[in-house]
Amino acid sequence: MDIQSDLNTVKGVGPVLASKFSQIGLTTVGDLLNYTPRDYNNYQNAVNIQFMQPGMVTVKGTFDNVKQRRVRRGLHITEADFSDGFSKVRVVWFNQPYRAASIKKQQYIIKGNYGLQGQRLQIVNPLVTALEQDKDQANSITPVYIERGGLKSFQISKVVNEIFKNINDIPETLPINVVNNYKLLDRSTAYKYLHLPSSNKEIEQAKQRLAFEELYIVMMAAQKMRQLNKSAPAKPIVFNQTVAQNFVTSLPFALTPDQKQVAWQILKDMQKTEPMNRLIEGDVGSGKTVVAALATVMALDAGLQVAIVAPTELLARQHYQTIKNLLDHTGHVKNIRILIGSLKQKHKKDTHQEIKTNNATCIIGTHAILQKNIKWNDLGLVIIDEQHRFGVQQRQSLHATLPTMPHILCMTATPIPRSLALTVYGELSISIIAKPPNQKANILTSITSPNSTAQMYKEIRNQLNMGHQAYIVCPLIEESTMLKAPSAQETYKTLSQTELKNYKLGLLHGKLKPDQKEEIMQQFIDKKIDVLVSTTVIEVGVDVPNATEMVILGADRFGLAQLHQLRGRVGRGTQEGHCYLLMTDSQKPTPRMQVMTNTSDGFKLAEYDLKLRGPGAIYGTRQHGEIDLRYVQLTDHKLIADVRLAVDKSSDVLENLIQYPYLAQKIQRALKLTYLN
Ligand code: ADP
Ligand code: MG
């Protein structure tokens, strides 16, 4: 048996079990080995109740006095005593109405947080595992697998055990000198220790090895990207002091120190023959566009063309106005064009012609302007707003159609923590505008329990009555049986009949056609809609200063950086903004949520979430393109330093990837995931 073998060749896996596995995407032995235990029940760590300290605890024993009650709408409590034969402790589950019926008279091992709830020490929402009767697990560590598709953790365990009885060595995937130099477990052992550990140390070592491999692949991909970037030359854009000075003095304000520094970094990059590949990070309203406009003028003055790409037609229109205003005093304003799908065919064709003949030099539009059918006269700079990646494929397709590679400048309001940027986006140069130019109006953030929304809606109605507008943001588009989270459609329906029935509501979500979305946005901008019920589609760059209220439903399901970006939609005018974070259930708000109410620094929030929940949390699951680092702790500086060193020394591997088919495939995939949208 090897990793390619079908799972149904494993002893004990019949057609029924095999089909359950395949329903959750596991068909081969290798698939199952990559199904990482979510946690371990460490019976070695089990403690006597008598000596328990507050914090995470593991206890072995039996349940007694199981009771359940509904306290009020939205709050269900299950309580029980848990006894280890000597002492007992109170256990509580919130909103797990199925729990009571599942508890039987038998030995369990439970794991959870032991702490003060109200006046009382108890274990809250513990994980519960039934101890198998036939096996003495008193001194073992058993993996806990996520139970999906009707598969129980112990069933998965059994199959995994069977696999390790029969499997041949799992082939090594890292270069062997890397394994040796960094004293990593070989791959075979790593999998064994991951699934069948006999000590905590083995789990650690296994994760260490797998983390190393994950990061090695991501950083090799970044290295590859750097090489690709260097291989295609760009036209240098000479710095012209007069042009810069004229532009800056034409502005109605002085650039902030951050803007000056970022502008300087960009202008320096553009003077090179290596194409610029820079990302400006700065909160919405921090003044990125002004800096981009300066780069634009410099390129235009050097006789090159500039493409400015926005994620939506709406934002393209906003940019078109802004850039025209900013370039008003230059000789280039007459050559600025907007190019978006909704324009008349004839108009678009004329613009294509003008681009070809260099009568149009600065083109603002959506991604379509980078399509092959547009013949540029001499494209020198591409500016991409609100998209933190510019893909290999896009780069290659530009390269294929243009004699030289344009310089590329991306702008994003998503704060990407340094540690993540340096590893995952290793090939990017990053500029940060940390301080916004003028203090925006305040945003007051508060946490609201789902049981006390009446007061909140009353305050929102007050604001609406004063002529302001509101956003209601939901995690889902439509009702889902899988996830207990509020949907935009359901929320829209309910609110139109209840709390907000006297106001005009609009519904906006990603499943609408682009022109439908834009129409609704336009109605909101024109104040034809008072309240916009939406999914996170409003996250990017929308600017409606009159909107002062925001409710985020199921806020605990979002990443902090994402919440921060969402709430940046309010408080954009002169009026104070209010952001209400509505919890999924009525439990006490977590410290993670509380951070939102007392921190307004997007970078701090992103770092905080990165530590707590990993990179996925920063972008939310919406952006599937994000690399999923399962084992890497981006706070593990030693690991990052080791891998960086290994990658630097592995240039030969990158040259001869053909000898490493597994790595080659993974690196290719990482490139796609990280750099394509
Ligand atoms: P971003 O693109 O980062 O969201 P913008 O460049 O659109 O931000 O700037 C937001 C607003 O702040 C604009 O109205 C812009 O004119 C203004 N602004 C930009 N830089 C400054 C500055 N240095 N001083 C004062 N206002 C500025
Ligand atoms: Mg912007």
CSV table of C-alpha atoms and ligand atoms in Angstrom, one decimal, residues 282-289 315 318-319 385-386 411-413 540-543 572, ligand 2:
chain,number,residue,atom,x,y,z
A,282,GLY,CA,-3.0,52.3,3.7
A,283,ASP,CA,-6.3,52.7,5.3
A,284,VAL,CA,-9.2,53.9,3.2
A,285,GLY,CA,-8.8,57.7,2.9
A,286,SER,CA,-5.1,57.6,3.8
A,287,GLY,CA,-4.2,59.3,0.5
A,288,LYS,CA,-3.0,56.5,-1.7
A,289,THR,CA,-4.6,57.8,-4.8
A,315,LEU,CA,-14.8,52.7,-8.4
A,318,GLN,CA,-14.7,57.5,-9.0
A,319,HIS,CA,-11.0,57.2,-9.9
A,385,ASP,CA,-6.4,49.4,-6.8
A,386,GLU,CA,-7.8,47.2,-4.0
A,411,MET,CA,-2.9,49.7,-3.6
A,412,THR,CA,-4.8,48.1,-0.9
A,413,ALA,CA,-6.6,49.1,2.3
A,540,VAL,CA,-13.9,47.5,-1.0
A,541,GLY,CA,-13.4,51.2,-1.4
A,542,VAL,CA,-17.0,52.3,-1.3
A,543,ASP,CA,-17.3,56.0,-0.3
A,572,ARG,CA,-16.3,59.2,6.3
B,2,MG,MG,-9.1,54.4,-2.6
